[in-house]
Amino acid sequence: MFYHIEGIVSELGQNLAVLDCGGLGFALNVTANTLSRLKNGEKVKLYVTESIGEANFDLFGFFDKGEKRCFEMLIAVSGIGPKAALSILSYNSPESLALAILNDDIKALTVAPGIGKKIAQRVILELKDKIGKELQSTDWSMPSVSAPAVQAGENRALNDAIAGLAVLGYSSAELGPVLKTMDLTGLDAQAIIKAVLKQMVK
Protein backbone atom coordinates (compact mmCIF):
# COMPACT_ATOMS: atom_id res chain seq x y z
CA MET A 1 0.00 0.00 0.00
CA PHE A 2 1.33 3.43 -0.98
CA TYR A 3 1.28 6.31 1.54
CA HIS A 4 3.17 8.89 -0.47
CA ILE A 5 5.31 9.02 -3.61
CA GLU A 6 8.22 11.41 -3.97
CA GLY A 7 9.84 12.11 -7.30
CA ILE A 8 10.45 14.53 -10.15
CA VAL A 9 7.44 15.83 -12.06
CA SER A 10 8.03 14.57 -15.60
CA GLU A 11 4.64 15.22 -17.17
CA LEU A 12 1.48 17.19 -16.41
CA GLY A 13 -1.92 16.86 -18.06
CA GLN A 14 -5.59 17.35 -17.31
CA ASN A 15 -6.01 15.92 -13.80
CA LEU A 16 -2.79 13.96 -14.32
CA ALA A 17 0.72 14.17 -12.90
CA VAL A 18 3.53 11.74 -13.69
CA LEU A 19 6.30 11.42 -11.11
CA ASP A 20 9.65 9.93 -12.10
CA CYS A 21 11.02 7.91 -9.19
CA GLY A 22 14.36 6.33 -10.04
CA GLY A 23 13.37 5.62 -13.63
CA LEU A 24 9.82 4.51 -12.84
CA GLY A 25 6.98 6.79 -13.91
CA PHE A 26 3.97 6.85 -11.59
CA ALA A 27 0.81 8.27 -13.19
CA LEU A 28 -1.31 9.95 -10.52
CA ASN A 29 -4.82 11.30 -10.91
CA VAL A 30 -4.89 14.72 -9.24
CA THR A 31 -7.29 17.57 -8.50
CA ALA A 32 -7.00 20.95 -10.20
CA ASN A 33 -5.87 22.36 -6.84
CA THR A 34 -2.95 19.92 -6.62
CA LEU A 35 -2.13 20.30 -10.32
CA SER A 36 -1.82 24.09 -9.93
CA ARG A 37 0.98 23.59 -7.37
CA LEU A 38 3.13 21.34 -9.56
CA LYS A 39 5.80 22.26 -12.11
CA ASN A 40 7.66 20.09 -14.59
CA GLY A 41 11.15 19.21 -13.44
CA GLU A 42 10.53 19.93 -9.77
CA LYS A 43 10.80 17.39 -6.98
CA VAL A 44 7.56 16.87 -5.06
CA LYS A 45 5.93 14.53 -2.57
CA LEU A 46 2.29 13.60 -3.12
CA TYR A 47 0.12 11.71 -0.64
CA VAL A 48 -1.50 8.74 -2.31
CA THR A 49 -4.76 6.82 -2.26
CA GLU A 50 -5.22 3.66 -4.32
CA SER A 51 -8.27 2.39 -6.19
CA ILE A 52 -7.93 -1.27 -7.14
CA GLY A 53 -10.48 -3.22 -9.13
CA GLU A 54 -10.60 -6.24 -11.44
CA ALA A 55 -9.60 -4.14 -14.43
CA ASN A 56 -7.90 -1.13 -12.87
CA PHE A 57 -5.16 -0.05 -10.50
CA ASP A 58 -5.43 3.72 -10.18
CA LEU A 59 -3.38 6.06 -8.01
CA PHE A 60 -4.66 9.40 -6.76
CA GLY A 61 -2.16 12.00 -5.57
CA PHE A 62 -2.68 14.98 -3.29
CA PHE A 63 -0.39 17.86 -2.39
CA ASP A 64 -1.42 17.73 1.27
CA LYS A 65 -3.00 15.31 3.72
CA GLY A 66 -6.12 17.43 4.16
CA GLU A 67 -7.16 17.03 0.52
CA LYS A 68 -6.38 13.31 0.66
CA ARG A 69 -8.58 12.97 3.74
CA CYS A 70 -11.44 14.77 1.98
CA PHE A 71 -11.11 12.51 -1.08
CA GLU A 72 -11.33 9.36 1.04
CA MET A 73 -14.33 10.82 2.87
CA LEU A 74 -16.12 11.59 -0.39
CA ILE A 75 -15.61 8.19 -2.04
CA ALA A 76 -17.11 6.59 1.07
CA VAL A 77 -20.42 8.25 0.15
CA SER A 78 -22.70 5.85 -1.72
CA GLY A 79 -22.68 6.53 -5.45
CA ILE A 80 -19.62 8.82 -5.34
CA GLY A 81 -16.70 7.44 -7.29
CA PRO A 82 -13.13 8.71 -7.59
CA LYS A 83 -13.93 10.82 -10.67
CA ALA A 84 -16.74 12.67 -8.91
CA ALA A 85 -14.63 13.16 -5.79
CA LEU A 86 -11.78 14.64 -7.85
CA SER A 87 -14.22 16.98 -9.57
CA ILE A 88 -15.64 18.22 -6.26
CA LEU A 89 -12.16 18.80 -4.82
CA SER A 90 -11.03 20.60 -7.96
CA TYR A 91 -13.59 23.30 -7.18
CA ASN A 92 -13.61 23.15 -3.36
CA SER A 93 -10.74 23.34 -0.91
CA PRO A 94 -11.03 21.14 2.21
CA GLU A 95 -12.16 24.12 4.29
CA SER A 96 -14.79 25.31 1.78
CA LEU A 97 -16.05 21.74 1.36
CA ALA A 98 -16.47 21.39 5.13
CA LEU A 99 -18.50 24.59 5.34
CA ALA A 100 -20.57 23.66 2.27
CA ILE A 101 -21.58 20.40 3.95
CA LEU A 102 -22.21 22.11 7.28
CA ASN A 103 -24.34 24.86 5.69
CA ASP A 104 -26.25 22.67 3.19
CA ASP A 105 -24.66 24.66 0.36
CA ILE A 106 -25.64 22.58 -2.67
CA LYS A 107 -24.47 25.26 -5.12
CA ALA A 108 -20.89 25.01 -3.86
CA LEU A 109 -20.82 21.34 -4.89
CA THR A 110 -22.76 21.56 -8.15
CA VAL A 111 -20.28 24.03 -9.66
CA ALA A 112 -18.05 20.99 -10.20
CA PRO A 113 -18.57 19.34 -13.62
CA GLY A 114 -20.58 16.14 -13.43
CA ILE A 115 -21.99 16.92 -9.99
CA GLY A 116 -25.74 17.36 -10.11
CA LYS A 117 -28.16 18.41 -7.41
CA LYS A 118 -28.97 14.84 -6.36
CA ILE A 119 -25.32 13.90 -5.92
CA ALA A 120 -24.65 17.09 -3.97
CA GLN A 121 -27.63 16.41 -1.72
CA ARG A 122 -26.38 12.87 -1.09
CA VAL A 123 -22.90 14.09 -0.14
CA ILE A 124 -24.33 16.63 2.30
CA LEU A 125 -26.89 14.24 3.77
CA GLU A 126 -24.55 11.31 4.33
CA LEU A 127 -21.62 13.32 5.68
CA LYS A 128 -23.77 15.46 7.97
CA ASP A 129 -25.44 12.29 9.23
CA LYS A 130 -22.05 10.70 9.80
CA ILE A 131 -20.75 13.61 11.83
CA GLY A 132 -24.04 13.79 13.71
CA LYS A 133 -23.49 10.24 14.91
CA GLU A 134 -19.89 11.02 15.83
CA LEU A 135 -20.95 14.06 17.82
CA GLN A 136 -23.38 11.93 19.81
CA SER A 137 -20.81 9.25 20.60
CA THR A 138 -17.86 11.57 21.35
CA ASP A 139 -17.19 14.27 23.89
CA TRP A 140 -17.45 17.27 21.59
CA SER A 141 -17.42 20.00 24.19
CA MET A 142 -15.64 23.19 23.15
CA PRO A 143 -11.88 22.66 23.35
CA SER A 144 -10.30 24.87 25.99
CA VAL A 145 -8.72 27.79 24.15
CA SER A 146 -6.80 30.42 26.06
CA ALA A 147 -6.76 34.16 25.28
CA PRO A 148 -5.91 35.84 22.99
CA ALA A 149 -7.00 32.98 20.76
CA VAL A 150 -10.71 33.78 20.93
CA GLN A 151 -12.69 36.80 22.05
CA ALA A 152 -16.36 36.72 22.99
CA GLY A 153 -17.63 37.89 19.61
CA GLU A 154 -15.66 35.20 17.79
CA ASN A 155 -17.11 32.16 19.54
CA ARG A 156 -19.62 31.64 16.71
CA ALA A 157 -16.84 31.48 14.11
CA LEU A 158 -14.90 29.04 16.28
CA ASN A 159 -17.96 26.84 16.83
CA ASP A 160 -18.66 26.77 13.09
CA ALA A 161 -15.00 26.01 12.36
CA ILE A 162 -14.92 23.14 14.88
CA ALA A 163 -18.10 21.68 13.36
CA GLY A 164 -16.57 22.01 9.89
CA LEU A 165 -13.39 20.26 11.00
CA ALA A 166 -15.53 17.54 12.56
CA VAL A 167 -17.13 17.02 9.13
CA LEU A 168 -13.60 16.35 7.86
CA GLY A 169 -13.11 13.71 10.53
CA TYR A 170 -11.05 15.58 13.13
CA SER A 171 -11.86 14.86 16.78
CA SER A 172 -12.06 17.22 19.72
CA ALA A 173 -8.99 15.56 21.20
CA GLU A 174 -7.02 16.33 18.02
CA LEU A 175 -8.21 19.91 17.75
CA GLY A 176 -7.84 21.09 21.35
CA PRO A 177 -4.01 21.14 21.52
CA VAL A 178 -3.75 22.82 18.11
CA LEU A 179 -6.28 25.55 18.88
CA LYS A 180 -4.55 26.40 22.15
CA THR A 181 -1.42 27.42 20.25
CA MET A 182 -3.15 29.67 17.72
CA ASP A 183 -4.24 33.30 17.71
CA LEU A 184 -7.63 33.27 15.99
CA THR A 185 -8.44 36.94 16.54
CA GLY A 186 -10.48 38.38 13.68
CA LEU A 187 -10.71 35.14 11.70
CA ASP A 188 -13.97 33.84 10.27
CA ALA A 189 -14.88 30.14 10.26
CA GLN A 190 -13.29 29.36 6.88
CA ALA A 191 -10.05 31.12 7.81
CA ILE A 192 -9.91 29.22 11.12
CA ILE A 193 -10.43 25.89 9.34
CA LYS A 194 -7.70 26.73 6.83
CA ALA A 195 -5.27 27.77 9.58
CA VAL A 196 -5.98 24.66 11.65
CA LEU A 197 -5.61 22.35 8.65
CA LYS A 198 -2.18 23.82 7.93
CA GLN A 199 -1.14 22.84 11.45
CA MET A 200 -2.86 19.44 11.43
CA VAL A 201 -1.33 18.19 8.19
CA LYS A 202 2.31 19.06 8.94
JSON list of C-alpha atoms in Angstrom, two decimals, residues 7 11 14 21 26 42 64 73 99 101 107 132 137 142 146 165 169 175 195 198:
[
{"chain": "A", "resi": 7, "resn": "GLY", "atom": "CA", "xyz": [9.84, 12.11, -7.30]},
{"chain": "A", "resi": 11, "resn": "GLU", "atom": "CA", "xyz": [4.64, 15.22, -17.17]},
{"chain": "A", "resi": 14, "resn": "GLN", "atom": "CA", "xyz": [-5.59, 17.35, -17.31]},
{"chain": "A", "resi": 21, "resn": "CYS", "atom": "CA", "xyz": [11.02, 7.91, -9.19]},
{"chain": "A", "resi": 26, "resn": "PHE", "atom": "CA", "xyz": [3.97, 6.85, -11.59]},
{"chain": "A", "resi": 42, "resn": "GLU", "atom": "CA", "xyz": [10.53, 19.93, -9.77]},
{"chain": "A", "resi": 64, "resn": "ASP", "atom": "CA", "xyz": [-1.42, 17.73, 1.27]},
{"chain": "A", "resi": 73, "resn": "MET", "atom": "CA", "xyz": [-14.33, 10.82, 2.87]},
{"chain": "A", "resi": 99, "resn": "LEU", "atom": "CA", "xyz": [-18.50, 24.59, 5.34]},
{"chain": "A", "resi": 101, "resn": "ILE", "atom": "CA", "xyz": [-21.58, 20.40, 3.95]},
{"chain": "A", "resi": 107, "resn": "LYS", "atom": "CA", "xyz": [-24.47, 25.26, -5.12]},
{"chain": "A", "resi": 132, "resn": "GLY", "atom": "CA", "xyz": [-24.04, 13.79, 13.71]},
{"chain": "A", "resi": 137, "resn": "SER", "atom": "CA", "xyz": [-20.81, 9.25, 20.60]},
{"chain": "A", "resi": 142, "resn": "MET", "atom": "CA", "xyz": [-15.64, 23.19, 23.15]},
{"chain": "A", "resi": 146, "resn": "SER", "atom": "CA", "xyz": [-6.80, 30.42, 26.06]},
{"chain": "A", "resi": 165, "resn": "LEU", "atom": "CA", "xyz": [-13.39, 20.26, 11.00]},
{"chain": "A", "resi": 169, "resn": "GLY", "atom": "CA", "xyz": [-13.11, 13.71, 10.53]},
{"chain": "A", "resi": 175, "resn": "LEU", "atom": "CA", "xyz": [-8.21, 19.91, 17.75]},
{"chain": "A", "resi": 195, "resn": "ALA", "atom": "CA", "xyz": [-5.27, 27.77, 9.58]},
{"chain": "A", "resi": 198, "resn": "LYS", "atom": "CA", "xyz": [-2.18, 23.82, 7.93]}
]
